Amino acid sequence: MGAWIKVGSIGDVGVGRARCVRVGGRKVVIFNEDGRLHAYNDYCTHVGGPLSQGSYE
């Protein structure tokens, strides 16, 4: 099981916004969806580009 790694404060990512951070050499995008934070690898498998430069639903 993975461990929690602090990459910032909850206020660093505004509602409806995204932020890209580096964690252990990997780019991770953090989305704030109505106050809920979601973290993903910053790579879109459909388009082959960074998720942090796109939009999400």
CSV table of N, CA and C in Angstrom, one decimal:
chain,number,residue,atom,x,y,z
A,1,MET,N,0.8,-1.2,0.0
A,1,MET,CA,0.0,0.0,0.0
A,1,MET,C,0.9,1.2,0.0
A,2,GLY,N,0.5,2.3,-0.7
A,2,GLY,CA,1.2,3.5,-0.8
A,2,GLY,C,1.1,4.3,0.5
A,3,ALA,N,2.0,5.3,0.6
A,3,ALA,CA,1.9,6.2,1.7
A,3,ALA,C,1.5,7.6,1.3
A,4,TRP,N,0.9,8.3,2.3
A,4,TRP,CA,0.6,9.7,2.0
A,4,TRP,C,1.8,10.6,2.0
A,5,ILE,N,1.9,11.4,1.0
A,5,ILE,CA,3.0,12.4,0.8
A,5,ILE,C,2.5,13.8,0.7
A,6,LYS,N,2.9,14.6,1.6
A,6,LYS,CA,2.4,16.0,1.6
A,6,LYS,C,3.1,16.8,0.5
A,7,VAL,N,2.3,17.4,-0.4
A,7,VAL,CA,2.9,18.1,-1.5
A,7,VAL,C,2.5,19.6,-1.5
A,8,GLY,N,1.7,20.0,-0.5
A,8,GLY,CA,1.3,21.4,-0.4
A,8,GLY,C,0.1,21.4,0.6
A,9,SER,N,-0.5,22.6,0.6
A,9,SER,CA,-1.7,22.8,1.5
A,9,SER,C,-3.0,22.8,0.6
A,10,ILE,N,-4.1,22.5,1.3
A,10,ILE,CA,-5.3,22.4,0.6
A,10,ILE,C,-5.7,23.7,-0.2
A,11,GLY,N,-5.3,24.8,0.3
A,11,GLY,CA,-5.6,26.1,-0.3
A,11,GLY,C,-4.7,26.4,-1.5
A,12,ASP,N,-3.7,25.5,-1.8
A,12,ASP,CA,-2.8,25.7,-3.0
A,12,ASP,C,-3.5,25.5,-4.3
A,13,VAL,N,-4.6,24.7,-4.3
A,13,VAL,CA,-5.4,24.4,-5.5
A,13,VAL,C,-6.8,24.9,-5.3
A,14,GLY,N,-7.1,25.9,-6.1
A,14,GLY,CA,-8.5,26.5,-6.0
A,14,GLY,C,-9.5,25.5,-6.5
A,15,VAL,N,-10.8,25.7,-6.1
A,15,VAL,CA,-11.9,24.9,-6.6
A,15,VAL,C,-12.0,25.0,-8.1
A,16,GLY,N,-12.1,23.9,-8.8
A,16,GLY,CA,-12.2,23.9,-10.2
A,16,GLY,C,-10.9,24.0,-10.9
A,17,ARG,N,-9.8,24.0,-10.2
A,17,ARG,CA,-8.4,24.2,-10.7
A,17,ARG,C,-7.6,23.0,-10.6
A,18,ALA,N,-6.4,23.0,-11.3
A,18,ALA,CA,-5.5,21.9,-11.2
A,18,ALA,C,-4.1,22.5,-10.9
A,19,ARG,N,-3.3,21.6,-10.4
A,19,ARG,CA,-1.9,22.0,-10.1
A,19,ARG,C,-1.0,20.8,-10.3
A,20,CYS,N,0.1,21.0,-11.0
A,20,CYS,CA,1.1,20.0,-11.2
A,20,CYS,C,2.3,20.1,-10.3
A,21,VAL,N,2.6,19.0,-9.6
A,21,VAL,CA,3.7,18.9,-8.7
A,21,VAL,C,4.6,17.7,-9.0
A,22,ARG,N,5.8,17.7,-8.5
A,22,ARG,CA,6.7,16.6,-8.7
A,22,ARG,C,6.8,15.8,-7.4
A,23,VAL,N,6.6,14.5,-7.5
A,23,VAL,CA,6.7,13.6,-6.3
A,23,VAL,C,7.6,12.4,-6.7
A,24,GLY,N,8.7,12.3,-6.0
A,24,GLY,CA,9.6,11.2,-6.3
A,24,GLY,C,10.0,11.1,-7.7
A,25,GLY,N,10.2,12.3,-8.4
A,25,GLY,CA,10.7,12.3,-9.8
A,25,GLY,C,9.5,12.1,-10.8
A,26,ARG,N,8.3,12.0,-10.3
A,26,ARG,CA,7.2,11.9,-11.2
A,26,ARG,C,6.3,13.2,-11.2
A,27,LYS,N,5.7,13.5,-12.3
A,27,LYS,CA,4.8,14.6,-12.4
A,27,LYS,C,3.4,14.1,-12.0
A,28,VAL,N,2.8,14.8,-11.0
A,28,VAL,CA,1.5,14.4,-10.6
A,28,VAL,C,0.6,15.7,-10.7
A,29,VAL,N,-0.6,15.5,-11.2
A,29,VAL,CA,-1.6,16.6,-11.3
A,29,VAL,C,-2.6,16.4,-10.2
A,30,ILE,N,-2.9,17.5,-9.5
A,30,ILE,CA,-3.9,17.5,-8.4
A,30,ILE,C,-5.1,18.4,-8.9
A,31,PHE,N,-6.3,17.8,-8.9
A,31,PHE,CA,-7.5,18.5,-9.2
A,31,PHE,C,-8.3,18.8,-8.0
A,32,ASN,N,-8.9,19.9,-7.9
A,32,ASN,CA,-9.8,20.3,-6.8
A,32,ASN,C,-11.2,20.3,-7.4
A,33,GLU,N,-12.0,19.3,-7.1
A,33,GLU,CA,-13.4,19.2,-7.6
A,33,GLU,C,-14.3,19.4,-6.4
A,34,ASP,N,-14.8,20.7,-6.4
A,34,ASP,CA,-15.8,21.1,-5.3
A,34,ASP,C,-15.2,20.8,-3.9
A,35,GLY,N,-13.9,21.0,-3.7
A,35,GLY,CA,-13.3,20.8,-2.4
A,35,GLY,C,-12.7,19.5,-2.2
A,36,ARG,N,-12.9,18.5,-3.1
A,36,ARG,CA,-12.3,17.2,-3.0
A,36,ARG,C,-11.1,17.2,-3.9
A,37,LEU,N,-10.0,16.7,-3.4
A,37,LEU,CA,-8.8,16.7,-4.1
A,37,LEU,C,-8.5,15.3,-4.7
A,38,HIS,N,-8.1,15.3,-6.0
A,38,HIS,CA,-7.8,14.0,-6.7
A,38,HIS,C,-6.4,14.2,-7.3
A,39,ALA,N,-5.6,13.1,-7.1
A,39,ALA,CA,-4.2,13.2,-7.7
A,39,ALA,C,-4.1,12.0,-8.7
A,40,TYR,N,-3.4,12.3,-9.8
A,40,TYR,CA,-3.2,11.4,-10.9
A,40,TYR,C,-1.8,11.6,-11.5
A,41,ASN,N,-1.3,10.6,-12.2
A,41,ASN,CA,-0.1,10.8,-13.0
A,41,ASN,C,-0.4,11.9,-14.0
A,42,ASP,N,0.5,12.8,-14.3
A,42,ASP,CA,0.2,13.9,-15.2
A,42,ASP,C,0.4,13.5,-16.6
A,43,TYR,N,-0.3,12.4,-17.0
A,43,TYR,CA,-0.2,11.9,-18.4
A,43,TYR,C,-1.6,11.4,-18.8
A,44,CYS,N,-2.0,11.9,-20.0
A,44,CYS,CA,-3.3,11.4,-20.6
A,44,CYS,C,-3.0,10.3,-21.5
A,45,THR,N,-3.6,9.1,-21.2
A,45,THR,CA,-3.3,7.9,-22.1
A,45,THR,C,-4.1,8.0,-23.4
A,46,HIS,N,-5.1,8.8,-23.5
A,46,HIS,CA,-5.9,9.0,-24.7
A,46,HIS,C,-5.2,9.9,-25.7
A,47,VAL,N,-4.7,11.0,-25.3
A,47,VAL,CA,-4.1,12.0,-26.2
A,47,VAL,C,-2.6,11.9,-26.1
A,48,GLY,N,-2.0,11.4,-25.1
A,48,GLY,CA,-0.6,11.3,-25.0
A,48,GLY,C,0.1,12.6,-24.5
A,49,GLY,N,-0.6,13.4,-23.8
A,49,GLY,CA,0.0,14.7,-23.3
A,49,GLY,C,-0.3,14.9,-21.8
A,50,PRO,N,0.1,16.0,-21.3
A,50,PRO,CA,-0.1,16.2,-19.8
A,50,PRO,C,-1.5,16.5,-19.5
A,51,LEU,N,-2.1,15.8,-18.5
A,51,LEU,CA,-3.4,16.1,-18.0
A,51,LEU,C,-3.5,17.5,-17.4
A,52,SER,N,-2.5,18.0,-16.9
A,52,SER,CA,-2.5,19.4,-16.3
A,52,SER,C,-2.8,20.5,-17.3
A,53,GLN,N,-2.6,20.2,-18.6
A,53,GLN,CA,-2.9,21.2,-19.6
A,53,GLN,C,-4.2,21.1,-20.2
A,54,GLY,N,-5.0,20.1,-19.8
A,54,GLY,CA,-6.3,19.9,-20.3
A,54,GLY,C,-7.4,20.3,-19.4
A,55,SER,N,-8.6,19.9,-19.7
A,55,SER,CA,-9.8,20.1,-18.8
A,55,SER,C,-10.3,18.8,-18.3
A,56,TYR,N,-11.1,18.8,-17.3
A,56,TYR,CA,-11.7,17.6,-16.8
A,56,TYR,C,-13.1,17.8,-16.4
A,57,GLU,N,-13.9,16.7,-16.3
A,57,GLU,CA,-15.3,16.7,-15.9
A,57,GLU,C,-15.5,15.8,-14.7
